Amino acid sequence: MAADNKVISGHACEPEGDDWFTDRSDPRYLENTGGVQSYMCPVVRDDTTGELDFVRVRVDNNTGSGPTPLSCIVHSVSVGGGSQDMEMESTTTAGVQTLEFDLNGFTEYDNGHYVIECVLGPYDRILSYRTAED
């Protein structure tokens, strides 16, 4: 069976804090216009017993090597919510970057769910995120 690829716009991500610091006016990206803020991005999982082949998050790091690197975490959560695993990637390089997660040793729970959490500095952007299930 071929991999089930999904590409989701950064517009699907929701801020953990102040929504008024989130600019969604450009169809190319979601932009954080305030201070450092976390965004939660849902992952569509239609094969609930398969595993993720990869997770890639396309970001635009306008903060560069400032006080906080741009980082994203993939969370795997069990069906009852009692267990979770996570993997983090980050960058201090300015400009458009792809954060790619290797998922080696990453626990994926049957019938559970995934969430990508990204911490953005001022004027950092999430362009899109891509996942593939096997």
mmCIF file of N, CA and C in Angstrom:
data_model
loop_
_atom_site.group_PDB
_atom_site.id
_atom_site.type_symbol
_atom_site.label_atom_id
_atom_site.label_comp_id
_atom_site.label_asym_id
_atom_site.label_seq_id
_atom_site.Cartn_x
_atom_site.Cartn_y
_atom_site.Cartn_z
ATOM 1 N N MET A 1 0.828 -1.164 0.000
ATOM 2 C CA MET A 1 0.000 0.000 0.000
ATOM 3 C C MET A 1 0.888 1.249 0.000
ATOM 4 N N ALA A 2 0.495 2.257 -0.729
ATOM 5 C CA ALA A 2 1.264 3.497 -0.799
ATOM 6 C C ALA A 2 1.050 4.329 0.457
ATOM 7 N N ALA A 3 2.017 5.179 0.732
ATOM 8 C CA ALA A 3 1.908 6.071 1.884
ATOM 9 C C ALA A 3 0.744 7.035 1.691
ATOM 10 N N ASP A 4 0.116 7.424 2.789
ATOM 11 C CA ASP A 4 -1.022 8.340 2.782
ATOM 12 C C ASP A 4 -0.520 9.715 3.202
ATOM 13 N N ASN A 5 -0.148 10.539 2.230
ATOM 14 C CA ASN A 5 0.416 11.867 2.509
ATOM 15 C C ASN A 5 -0.674 12.908 2.697
ATOM 16 N N LYS A 6 -0.433 13.823 3.629
ATOM 17 C CA LYS A 6 -1.344 14.949 3.859
ATOM 18 C C LYS A 6 -0.507 16.221 4.033
ATOM 19 N N VAL A 7 -0.925 17.278 3.356
ATOM 20 C CA VAL A 7 -0.313 18.591 3.531
ATOM 21 C C VAL A 7 -1.401 19.517 4.054
ATOM 22 N N ILE A 8 -1.131 20.150 5.197
ATOM 23 C CA ILE A 8 -2.129 20.998 5.844
ATOM 24 C C ILE A 8 -1.547 22.399 6.005
ATOM 25 N N SER A 9 -2.340 23.382 5.678
ATOM 26 C CA SER A 9 -1.932 24.780 5.812
ATOM 27 C C SER A 9 -1.689 25.136 7.269
ATOM 28 N N GLY A 10 -0.740 26.030 7.503
ATOM 29 C CA GLY A 10 -0.495 26.537 8.850
ATOM 30 C C GLY A 10 -1.704 27.221 9.455
ATOM 31 N N HIS A 11 -2.682 27.608 8.609
ATOM 32 C CA HIS A 11 -3.906 28.243 9.095
ATOM 33 C C HIS A 11 -4.717 27.325 10.008
ATOM 34 N N ALA A 12 -4.465 26.005 9.949
ATOM 35 C CA ALA A 12 -5.189 25.065 10.806
ATOM 36 C C ALA A 12 -4.718 25.133 12.257
ATOM 37 N N CYS A 13 -3.563 25.726 12.501
ATOM 38 C CA CYS A 13 -2.999 25.804 13.852
ATOM 39 C C CYS A 13 -3.714 26.867 14.677
ATOM 40 N N GLU A 14 -3.879 26.568 15.947
ATOM 41 C CA GLU A 14 -4.556 27.479 16.871
ATOM 42 C C GLU A 14 -3.593 27.941 17.962
ATOM 43 N N PRO A 15 -3.632 29.233 18.315
ATOM 44 C CA PRO A 15 -2.754 29.724 19.377
ATOM 45 C C PRO A 15 -3.193 29.226 20.742
ATOM 46 N N GLU A 16 -2.224 28.962 21.604
ATOM 47 C CA GLU A 16 -2.549 28.601 22.986
ATOM 48 C C GLU A 16 -2.970 29.828 23.787
ATOM 49 N N GLY A 17 -2.503 30.986 23.355
ATOM 50 C CA GLY A 17 -2.775 32.207 24.109
ATOM 51 C C GLY A 17 -3.592 33.208 23.323
ATOM 52 N N ASP A 18 -3.011 34.366 23.091
ATOM 53 C CA ASP A 18 -3.722 35.496 22.517
ATOM 54 C C ASP A 18 -3.933 35.357 21.013
ATOM 55 N N ASP A 19 -5.207 35.162 20.635
ATOM 56 C CA ASP A 19 -5.557 34.994 19.231
ATOM 57 C C ASP A 19 -5.316 36.274 18.430
ATOM 58 N N TRP A 20 -5.412 37.439 19.076
ATOM 59 C CA TRP A 20 -5.248 38.696 18.336
ATOM 60 C C TRP A 20 -3.809 38.928 17.880
ATOM 61 N N PHE A 21 -2.866 38.083 18.337
ATOM 62 C CA PHE A 21 -1.488 38.155 17.852
ATOM 63 C C PHE A 21 -1.244 37.200 16.685
ATOM 64 N N THR A 22 -2.328 36.615 16.158
ATOM 65 C CA THR A 22 -2.216 35.661 15.060
ATOM 66 C C THR A 22 -2.782 36.284 13.796
ATOM 67 N N ASP A 23 -1.929 36.456 12.790
ATOM 68 C CA ASP A 23 -2.355 37.035 11.516
ATOM 69 C C ASP A 23 -2.560 35.904 10.510
ATOM 70 N N ARG A 24 -3.798 35.752 10.048
ATOM 71 C CA ARG A 24 -4.153 34.747 9.054
ATOM 72 C C ARG A 24 -4.557 35.391 7.734
ATOM 73 N N SER A 25 -4.195 36.651 7.527
ATOM 74 C CA SER A 25 -4.675 37.390 6.357
ATOM 75 C C SER A 25 -3.969 37.014 5.058
ATOM 76 N N ASP A 26 -2.822 36.368 5.128
ATOM 77 C CA ASP A 26 -2.092 35.960 3.934
ATOM 78 C C ASP A 26 -2.303 34.462 3.735
ATOM 79 N N PRO A 27 -2.760 34.036 2.554
ATOM 80 C CA PRO A 27 -3.026 32.611 2.354
ATOM 81 C C PRO A 27 -1.777 31.736 2.375
ATOM 82 N N ARG A 28 -0.593 32.340 2.369
ATOM 83 C CA ARG A 28 0.645 31.556 2.336
ATOM 84 C C ARG A 28 1.066 31.038 3.698
ATOM 85 N N TYR A 29 0.610 31.671 4.793
ATOM 86 C CA TYR A 29 1.111 31.294 6.115
ATOM 87 C C TYR A 29 0.240 31.859 7.227
ATOM 88 N N LEU A 30 0.452 31.313 8.424
ATOM 89 C CA LEU A 30 -0.049 31.876 9.676
ATOM 90 C C LEU A 30 1.137 32.592 10.308
ATOM 91 N N GLU A 31 0.943 33.819 10.785
ATOM 92 C CA GLU A 31 2.052 34.591 11.357
ATOM 93 C C GLU A 31 1.737 35.014 12.784
ATOM 94 N N ASN A 32 2.731 34.848 13.658
ATOM 95 C CA ASN A 32 2.631 35.331 15.032
ATOM 96 C C ASN A 32 3.134 36.770 15.057
ATOM 97 N N THR A 33 2.263 37.720 15.381
ATOM 98 C CA THR A 33 2.669 39.127 15.396
ATOM 99 C C THR A 33 2.915 39.656 16.802
ATOM 100 N N GLY A 34 2.803 38.786 17.817
ATOM 101 C CA GLY A 34 3.028 39.216 19.193
ATOM 102 C C GLY A 34 4.341 38.692 19.735
ATOM 103 N N GLY A 35 4.360 38.415 21.031
ATOM 104 C CA GLY A 35 5.548 37.859 21.673
ATOM 105 C C GLY A 35 5.649 36.366 21.405
ATOM 106 N N VAL A 36 6.501 35.679 22.147
ATOM 107 C CA VAL A 36 6.667 34.239 21.988
ATOM 108 C C VAL A 36 5.342 33.557 22.330
ATOM 109 N N GLN A 37 4.889 32.671 21.443
ATOM 110 C CA GLN A 37 3.592 32.035 21.627
ATOM 111 C C GLN A 37 3.602 30.619 21.042
ATOM 112 N N SER A 38 2.860 29.720 21.699
ATOM 113 C CA SER A 38 2.712 28.347 21.213
ATOM 114 C C SER A 38 1.461 28.218 20.358
ATOM 115 N N TYR A 39 1.561 27.360 19.329
ATOM 116 C CA TYR A 39 0.437 27.039 18.454
ATOM 117 C C TYR A 39 0.267 25.535 18.421
ATOM 118 N N MET A 40 -0.971 25.063 18.482
ATOM 119 C CA MET A 40 -1.292 23.642 18.396
ATOM 120 C C MET A 40 -1.888 23.363 17.022
ATOM 121 N N CYS A 41 -1.318 22.376 16.336
ATOM 122 C CA CYS A 41 -1.713 22.045 14.970
ATOM 123 C C CYS A 41 -2.240 20.616 14.940
ATOM 124 N N PRO A 42 -3.522 20.421 14.576
ATOM 125 C CA PRO A 42 -4.083 19.070 14.545
ATOM 126 C C PRO A 42 -3.518 18.257 13.390
ATOM 127 N N VAL A 43 -3.379 16.954 13.622
ATOM 128 C CA VAL A 43 -2.908 16.037 12.585
ATOM 129 C C VAL A 43 -4.054 15.099 12.239
ATOM 130 N N VAL A 44 -4.405 15.033 10.955
ATOM 131 C CA VAL A 44 -5.447 14.115 10.499
ATOM 132 C C VAL A 44 -4.876 12.706 10.505
ATOM 133 N N ARG A 45 -5.573 11.829 11.197
ATOM 134 C CA ARG A 45 -5.138 10.428 11.276
ATOM 135 C C ARG A 45 -6.306 9.546 10.836
ATOM 136 N N ASP A 46 -6.238 9.035 9.619
ATOM 137 C CA ASP A 46 -7.343 8.197 9.148
ATOM 138 C C ASP A 46 -7.017 6.712 9.168
ATOM 139 N N ASP A 47 -5.770 6.355 9.426
ATOM 140 C CA ASP A 47 -5.385 4.963 9.652
ATOM 141 C C ASP A 47 -5.015 4.874 11.124
ATOM 142 N N THR A 48 -5.980 4.509 11.950
ATOM 143 C CA THR A 48 -5.785 4.632 13.400
ATOM 144 C C THR A 48 -4.915 3.554 14.028
ATOM 145 N N THR A 49 -4.452 2.590 13.218
ATOM 146 C CA THR A 49 -3.522 1.595 13.752
ATOM 147 C C THR A 49 -2.194 1.624 13.000
ATOM 148 N N GLY A 50 -2.075 2.467 11.991
ATOM 149 C CA GLY A 50 -0.822 2.611 11.262
ATOM 150 C C GLY A 50 0.122 3.533 11.996
ATOM 151 N N GLU A 51 1.308 3.681 11.455
ATOM 152 C CA GLU A 51 2.291 4.567 12.062
ATOM 153 C C GLU A 51 2.620 5.703 11.114
ATOM 154 N N LEU A 52 3.136 6.770 11.660
ATOM 155 C CA LEU A 52 3.587 7.889 10.845
ATOM 156 C C LEU A 52 4.899 7.526 10.154
ATOM 157 N N ASP A 53 4.959 7.759 8.862
ATOM 158 C CA ASP A 53 6.217 7.582 8.133
ATOM 159 C C ASP A 53 7.113 8.788 8.359
ATOM 160 N N PHE A 54 6.506 9.976 8.322
ATOM 161 C CA PHE A 54 7.272 11.198 8.568
ATOM 162 C C PHE A 54 6.356 12.331 8.992
ATOM 163 N N VAL A 55 6.962 13.321 9.613
ATOM 164 C CA VAL A 55 6.327 14.604 9.928
ATOM 165 C C VAL A 55 7.315 15.677 9.517
ATOM 166 N N ARG A 56 6.843 16.656 8.733
ATOM 167 C CA ARG A 56 7.665 17.797 8.313
ATOM 168 C C ARG A 56 6.855 19.064 8.512
ATOM 169 N N VAL A 57 7.473 20.046 9.139
ATOM 170 C CA VAL A 57 6.820 21.332 9.362
ATOM 171 C C VAL A 57 7.619 22.402 8.640
ATOM 172 N N ARG A 58 6.960 23.127 7.752
ATOM 173 C CA ARG A 58 7.601 24.203 6.971
ATOM 174 C C ARG A 58 7.338 25.512 7.705
ATOM 175 N N VAL A 59 8.408 26.181 8.128
ATOM 176 C CA VAL A 59 8.304 27.406 8.921
ATOM 177 C C VAL A 59 9.163 28.504 8.295
ATOM 178 N N ASP A 60 8.859 29.732 8.664
ATOM 179 C CA ASP A 60 9.678 30.884 8.271
ATOM 180 C C ASP A 60 10.145 31.536 9.564
ATOM 181 N N ASN A 61 11.432 31.392 9.854
ATOM 182 C CA ASN A 61 12.001 31.876 11.109
ATOM 183 C C ASN A 61 12.500 33.303 10.910
ATOM 184 N N ASN A 62 11.655 34.268 11.238
ATOM 185 C CA ASN A 62 12.038 35.668 11.105
ATOM 186 C C ASN A 62 12.744 36.198 12.338
ATOM 187 N N THR A 63 12.666 35.455 13.446
ATOM 188 C CA THR A 63 13.369 35.850 14.661
ATOM 189 C C THR A 63 14.848 35.517 14.540
ATOM 190 N N GLY A 64 15.163 34.519 13.725
ATOM 191 C CA GLY A 64 16.555 34.107 13.562
ATOM 192 C C GLY A 64 17.116 33.538 14.835
ATOM 193 N N SER A 65 18.317 33.921 15.175
ATOM 194 C CA SER A 65 18.987 33.370 16.353
ATOM 195 C C SER A 65 18.712 34.197 17.592
ATOM 196 N N GLY A 66 17.532 34.827 17.640
ATOM 197 C CA GLY A 66 17.161 35.659 18.782
ATOM 198 C C GLY A 66 17.085 34.863 20.071
ATOM 199 N N PRO A 67 16.412 35.392 21.085
ATOM 200 C CA PRO A 67 16.417 34.772 22.398
ATOM 201 C C PRO A 67 15.729 33.410 22.441
ATOM 202 N N THR A 68 14.815 33.138 21.524
ATOM 203 C CA THR A 68 14.097 31.872 21.529
ATOM 204 C C THR A 68 14.150 31.248 20.143
ATOM 205 N N PRO A 69 14.704 30.032 20.003
ATOM 206 C CA PRO A 69 14.673 29.384 18.690
ATOM 207 C C PRO A 69 13.245 28.991 18.337
ATOM 208 N N LEU A 70 12.960 28.899 17.060
ATOM 209 C CA LEU A 70 11.675 28.399 16.608
ATOM 210 C C LEU A 70 11.712 26.887 16.789
ATOM 211 N N SER A 71 10.736 26.324 17.488
ATOM 212 C CA SER A 71 10.739 24.890 17.747
ATOM 213 C C SER A 71 9.355 24.304 17.551
ATOM 214 N N CYS A 72 9.311 23.027 17.213
ATOM 215 C CA CYS A 72 8.067 22.288 17.093
ATOM 216 C C CYS A 72 8.230 20.927 17.769
ATOM 217 N N ILE A 73 7.134 20.445 18.327
ATOM 218 C CA ILE A 73 7.089 19.156 19.010
ATOM 219 C C ILE A 73 5.948 18.345 18.413
ATOM 220 N N VAL A 74 6.206 17.087 18.076
ATOM 221 C CA VAL A 74 5.141 16.169 17.688
ATOM 222 C C VAL A 74 4.754 15.391 18.949
ATOM 223 N N HIS A 75 3.466 15.447 19.291
ATOM 224 C CA HIS A 75 2.930 14.709 20.439
ATOM 225 C C HIS A 75 2.134 13.515 19.928
ATOM 226 N N SER A 76 2.362 12.349 20.492
ATOM 227 C CA SER A 76 1.552 11.154 20.266
ATOM 228 C C SER A 76 0.828 10.879 21.575
ATOM 229 N N VAL A 77 -0.509 10.800 21.525
ATOM 230 C CA VAL A 77 -1.312 10.672 22.740
ATOM 231 C C VAL A 77 -2.169 9.409 22.657
ATOM 232 N N SER A 78 -2.190 8.635 23.726
ATOM 233 C CA SER A 78 -2.978 7.401 23.749
ATOM 234 C C SER A 78 -4.466 7.715 23.676
ATOM 235 N N VAL A 79 -5.243 6.700 23.326
ATOM 236 C CA VAL A 79 -6.680 6.883 23.118
ATOM 237 C C VAL A 79 -7.369 7.427 24.367
ATOM 238 N N GLY A 80 -6.934 7.040 25.548
ATOM 239 C CA GLY A 80 -7.533 7.538 26.789
ATOM 240 C C GLY A 80 -6.881 8.795 27.311
ATOM 241 N N GLY A 81 -5.818 9.236 26.661
ATOM 242 C CA GLY A 81 -5.129 10.453 27.077
ATOM 243 C C GLY A 81 -4.176 10.273 28.236
ATOM 244 N N GLY A 82 -4.016 9.048 28.733
ATOM 245 C CA GLY A 82 -3.166 8.817 29.895
ATOM 246 C C GLY A 82 -1.681 8.707 29.596
ATOM 247 N N SER A 83 -1.331 8.434 28.339
ATOM 248 C CA SER A 83 0.074 8.283 27.973
ATOM 249 C C SER A 83 0.379 9.155 26.767
ATOM 250 N N GLN A 84 1.633 9.588 26.699
ATOM 251 C CA GLN A 84 2.052 10.334 25.527
ATOM 252 C C GLN A 84 3.543 10.191 25.310
ATOM 253 N N ASP A 85 3.949 10.446 24.073
ATOM 254 C CA ASP A 85 5.350 10.507 23.715
ATOM 255 C C ASP A 85 5.519 11.780 22.905
ATOM 256 N N MET A 86 6.746 12.257 22.794
ATOM 257 C CA MET A 86 6.970 13.482 22.034
ATOM 258 C C MET A 86 8.365 13.487 21.447
ATOM 259 N N GLU A 87 8.512 14.262 20.380
ATOM 260 C CA GLU A 87 9.811 14.476 19.754
ATOM 261 C C GLU A 87 9.875 15.937 19.329
ATOM 262 N N MET A 88 11.020 16.593 19.567
ATOM 263 C CA MET A 88 11.167 18.018 19.275
ATOM 264 C C MET A 88 12.251 18.268 18.237
ATOM 265 N N GLU A 89 12.022 19.262 17.393
ATOM 266 C CA GLU A 89 13.013 19.781 16.454
ATOM 267 C C GLU A 89 12.985 21.294 16.560
ATOM 268 N N SER A 90 14.135 21.948 16.336
ATOM 269 C CA SER A 90 14.177 23.410 16.416
ATOM 270 C C SER A 90 15.211 23.954 15.440
ATOM 271 N N THR A 91 15.119 25.275 15.218
ATOM 272 C CA THR A 91 16.082 25.945 14.349
ATOM 273 C C THR A 91 16.346 27.357 14.857
ATOM 274 N N THR A 92 17.582 27.788 14.715
ATOM 275 C CA THR A 92 17.924 29.186 14.964
ATOM 276 C C THR A 92 18.341 29.857 13.660
ATOM 277 N N THR A 93 18.273 29.105 12.557
ATOM 278 C CA THR A 93 18.623 29.653 11.246
ATOM 279 C C THR A 93 17.466 30.485 10.722
ATOM 280 N N ALA A 94 17.754 31.691 10.279
ATOM 281 C CA ALA A 94 16.715 32.581 9.757
ATOM 282 C C ALA A 94 16.245 32.119 8.386
ATOM 283 N N GLY A 95 14.997 32.448 8.067
ATOM 284 C CA GLY A 95 14.429 32.156 6.766
ATOM 285 C C GLY A 95 13.571 30.904 6.777
ATOM 286 N N VAL A 96 13.152 30.487 5.585
ATOM 287 C CA VAL A 96 12.278 29.335 5.445
ATOM 288 C C VAL A 96 13.070 28.055 5.707
ATOM 289 N N GLN A 97 12.550 27.230 6.598
ATOM 290 C CA GLN A 97 13.195 25.987 7.030
ATOM 291 C C GLN A 97 12.159 24.864 7.047
ATOM 292 N N THR A 98 12.618 23.644 6.917
ATOM 293 C CA THR A 98 11.772 22.477 7.124
ATOM 294 C C THR A 98 12.283 21.732 8.342
ATOM 295 N N LEU A 99 11.426 21.624 9.352
ATOM 296 C CA LEU A 99 11.751 20.814 10.525
ATOM 297 C C LEU A 99 11.262 19.403 10.238
ATOM 298 N N GLU A 100 12.181 18.447 10.207
ATOM 299 C CA GLU A 100 11.833 17.070 9.880
ATOM 300 C C GLU A 100 12.113 16.181 11.084
ATOM 301 N N PHE A 101 11.125 15.406 11.462
ATOM 302 C CA PHE A 101 11.205 14.543 12.636
ATOM 303 C C PHE A 101 11.564 13.131 12.197
ATOM 304 N N ASP A 102 12.572 12.504 12.841
ATOM 305 C CA ASP A 102 12.972 11.164 12.414
ATOM 306 C C ASP A 102 12.093 10.065 13.011
ATOM 307 N N LEU A 103 11.426 10.320 14.134
ATOM 308 C CA LEU A 103 10.465 9.414 14.763
ATOM 309 C C LEU A 103 11.066 8.060 15.147
ATOM 310 N N ASN A 104 12.373 7.985 15.312
ATOM 311 C CA ASN A 104 13.026 6.755 15.767
ATOM 312 C C ASN A 104 12.741 6.549 17.247
ATOM 313 N N GLY A 105 12.162 5.424 17.591
ATOM 314 C CA GLY A 105 11.818 5.148 18.981
ATOM 315 C C GLY A 105 10.585 5.888 19.456
ATOM 316 N N PHE A 106 9.885 6.540 18.563
ATOM 317 C CA PHE A 106 8.687 7.328 18.881
ATOM 318 C C PHE A 106 7.509 6.372 19.088
ATOM 319 N N THR A 107 6.833 6.463 20.220
ATOM 320 C CA THR A 107 5.698 5.599 20.516
ATOM 321 C C THR A 107 4.450 6.153 19.842
ATOM 322 N N GLU A 108 3.813 5.304 19.041
ATOM 323 C CA GLU A 108 2.582 5.692 18.360
ATOM 324 C C GLU A 108 1.471 4.779 18.860
ATOM 325 N N TYR A 109 0.445 5.367 19.447
ATOM 326 C CA TYR A 109 -0.610 4.614 20.111
ATOM 327 C C TYR A 109 -1.749 4.297 19.145
ATOM 328 N N ASP A 110 -2.125 2.988 19.068
ATOM 329 C CA ASP A 110 -3.289 2.614 18.259
ATOM 330 C C ASP A 110 -4.510 3.381 18.744
ATOM 331 N N ASN A 111 -5.243 3.935 17.811
ATOM 332 C CA ASN A 111 -6.476 4.690 18.059
ATOM 333 C C ASN A 111 -6.256 5.981 18.844
ATOM 334 N N GLY A 112 -5.011 6.377 19.060
ATOM 335 C CA GLY A 112 -4.723 7.651 19.715
ATOM 336 C C GLY A 112 -4.696 8.777 18.694
ATOM 337 N N HIS A 113 -4.134 9.912 19.094
ATOM 338 C CA HIS A 113 -4.070 11.046 18.166
ATOM 339 C C HIS A 113 -2.709 11.735 18.248
ATOM 340 N N TYR A 114 -2.451 12.580 17.251
ATOM 341 C CA TYR A 114 -1.212 13.348 17.167
ATOM 342 C C TYR A 114 -1.534 14.828 17.144
ATOM 343 N N VAL A 115 -0.644 15.618 17.721
ATOM 344 C CA VAL A 115 -0.727 17.079 17.671
ATOM 345 C C VAL A 115 0.695 17.590 17.469
ATOM 346 N N ILE A 116 0.822 18.610 16.628
ATOM 347 C CA ILE A 116 2.110 19.291 16.473
ATOM 348 C C ILE A 116 1.995 20.622 17.207
ATOM 349 N N GLU A 117 2.937 20.881 18.100
ATOM 350 C CA GLU A 117 2.980 22.142 18.847
ATOM 351 C C GLU A 117 4.215 22.908 18.394
ATOM 352 N N CYS A 118 4.018 24.164 17.959
ATOM 353 C CA CYS A 118 5.139 24.999 17.530
ATOM 354 C C CYS A 118 5.208 26.250 18.383
ATOM 355 N N VAL A 119 6.417 26.596 18.801
ATOM 356 C CA VAL A 119 6.648 27.817 19.574
ATOM 357 C C VAL A 119 7.285 28.833 18.631
ATOM 358 N N LEU A 120 6.548 29.918 18.383
ATOM 359 C CA LEU A 120 6.988 30.949 17.445
ATOM 360 C C LEU A 120 7.355 32.221 18.176
ATOM 361 N N GLY A 121 8.408 32.876 17.708
ATOM 362 C CA GLY A 121 8.754 34.204 18.176
ATOM 363 C C GLY A 121 7.994 35.240 17.344
ATOM 364 N N PRO A 122 8.194 36.520 17.636
ATOM 365 C CA PRO A 122 7.519 37.567 16.874
ATOM 366 C C PRO A 122 7.840 37.456 15.383
ATOM 367 N N TYR A 123 6.802 37.491 14.576
ATOM 368 C CA TYR A 123 6.864 37.479 13.104
ATOM 369 C C TYR A 123 7.367 36.169 12.521
ATOM 370 N N ASP A 124 7.461 35.131 13.346
ATOM 371 C CA ASP A 124 7.706 33.791 12.822
ATOM 372 C C ASP A 124 6.411 33.283 12.203
ATOM 373 N N ARG A 125 6.545 32.340 11.264
ATOM 374 C CA ARG A 125 5.382 31.863 10.510
ATOM 375 C C ARG A 125 5.378 30.339 10.394
ATOM 376 N N ILE A 126 4.181 29.786 10.325
ATOM 377 C CA ILE A 126 3.996 28.383 9.953
ATOM 378 C C ILE A 126 3.378 28.405 8.563
ATOM 379 N N LEU A 127 4.093 27.841 7.586
ATOM 380 C CA LEU A 127 3.579 27.790 6.221
ATOM 381 C C LEU A 127 2.651 26.584 6.066
ATOM 382 N N SER A 128 3.151 25.404 6.430
ATOM 383 C CA SER A 128 2.370 24.179 6.298
ATOM 384 C C SER A 128 3.039 23.075 7.102
ATOM 385 N N TYR A 129 2.314 21.980 7.234
ATOM 386 C CA TYR A 129 2.914 20.792 7.802
ATOM 387 C C TYR A 129 2.432 19.589 7.017
ATOM 388 N N ARG A 130 3.298 18.595 6.964
ATOM 389 C CA ARG A 130 3.048 17.427 6.111
ATOM 390 C C ARG A 130 3.274 16.165 6.921
ATOM 391 N N THR A 131 2.375 15.221 6.774
ATOM 392 C CA THR A 131 2.515 13.935 7.433
ATOM 393 C C THR A 131 2.239 12.828 6.430
ATOM 394 N N ALA A 132 2.711 11.633 6.735
ATOM 395 C CA ALA A 132 2.418 10.451 5.928
ATOM 396 C C ALA A 132 2.231 9.269 6.866
ATOM 397 N N GLU A 133 1.167 8.517 6.630
ATOM 398 C CA GLU A 133 0.919 7.277 7.357
ATOM 399 C C GLU A 133 1.246 6.121 6.442
ATOM 400 N N ASP A 134 1.682 5.000 7.046
ATOM 401 C CA ASP A 134 1.898 3.816 6.207
ATOM 402 C C ASP A 134 0.711 2.902 6.224
#
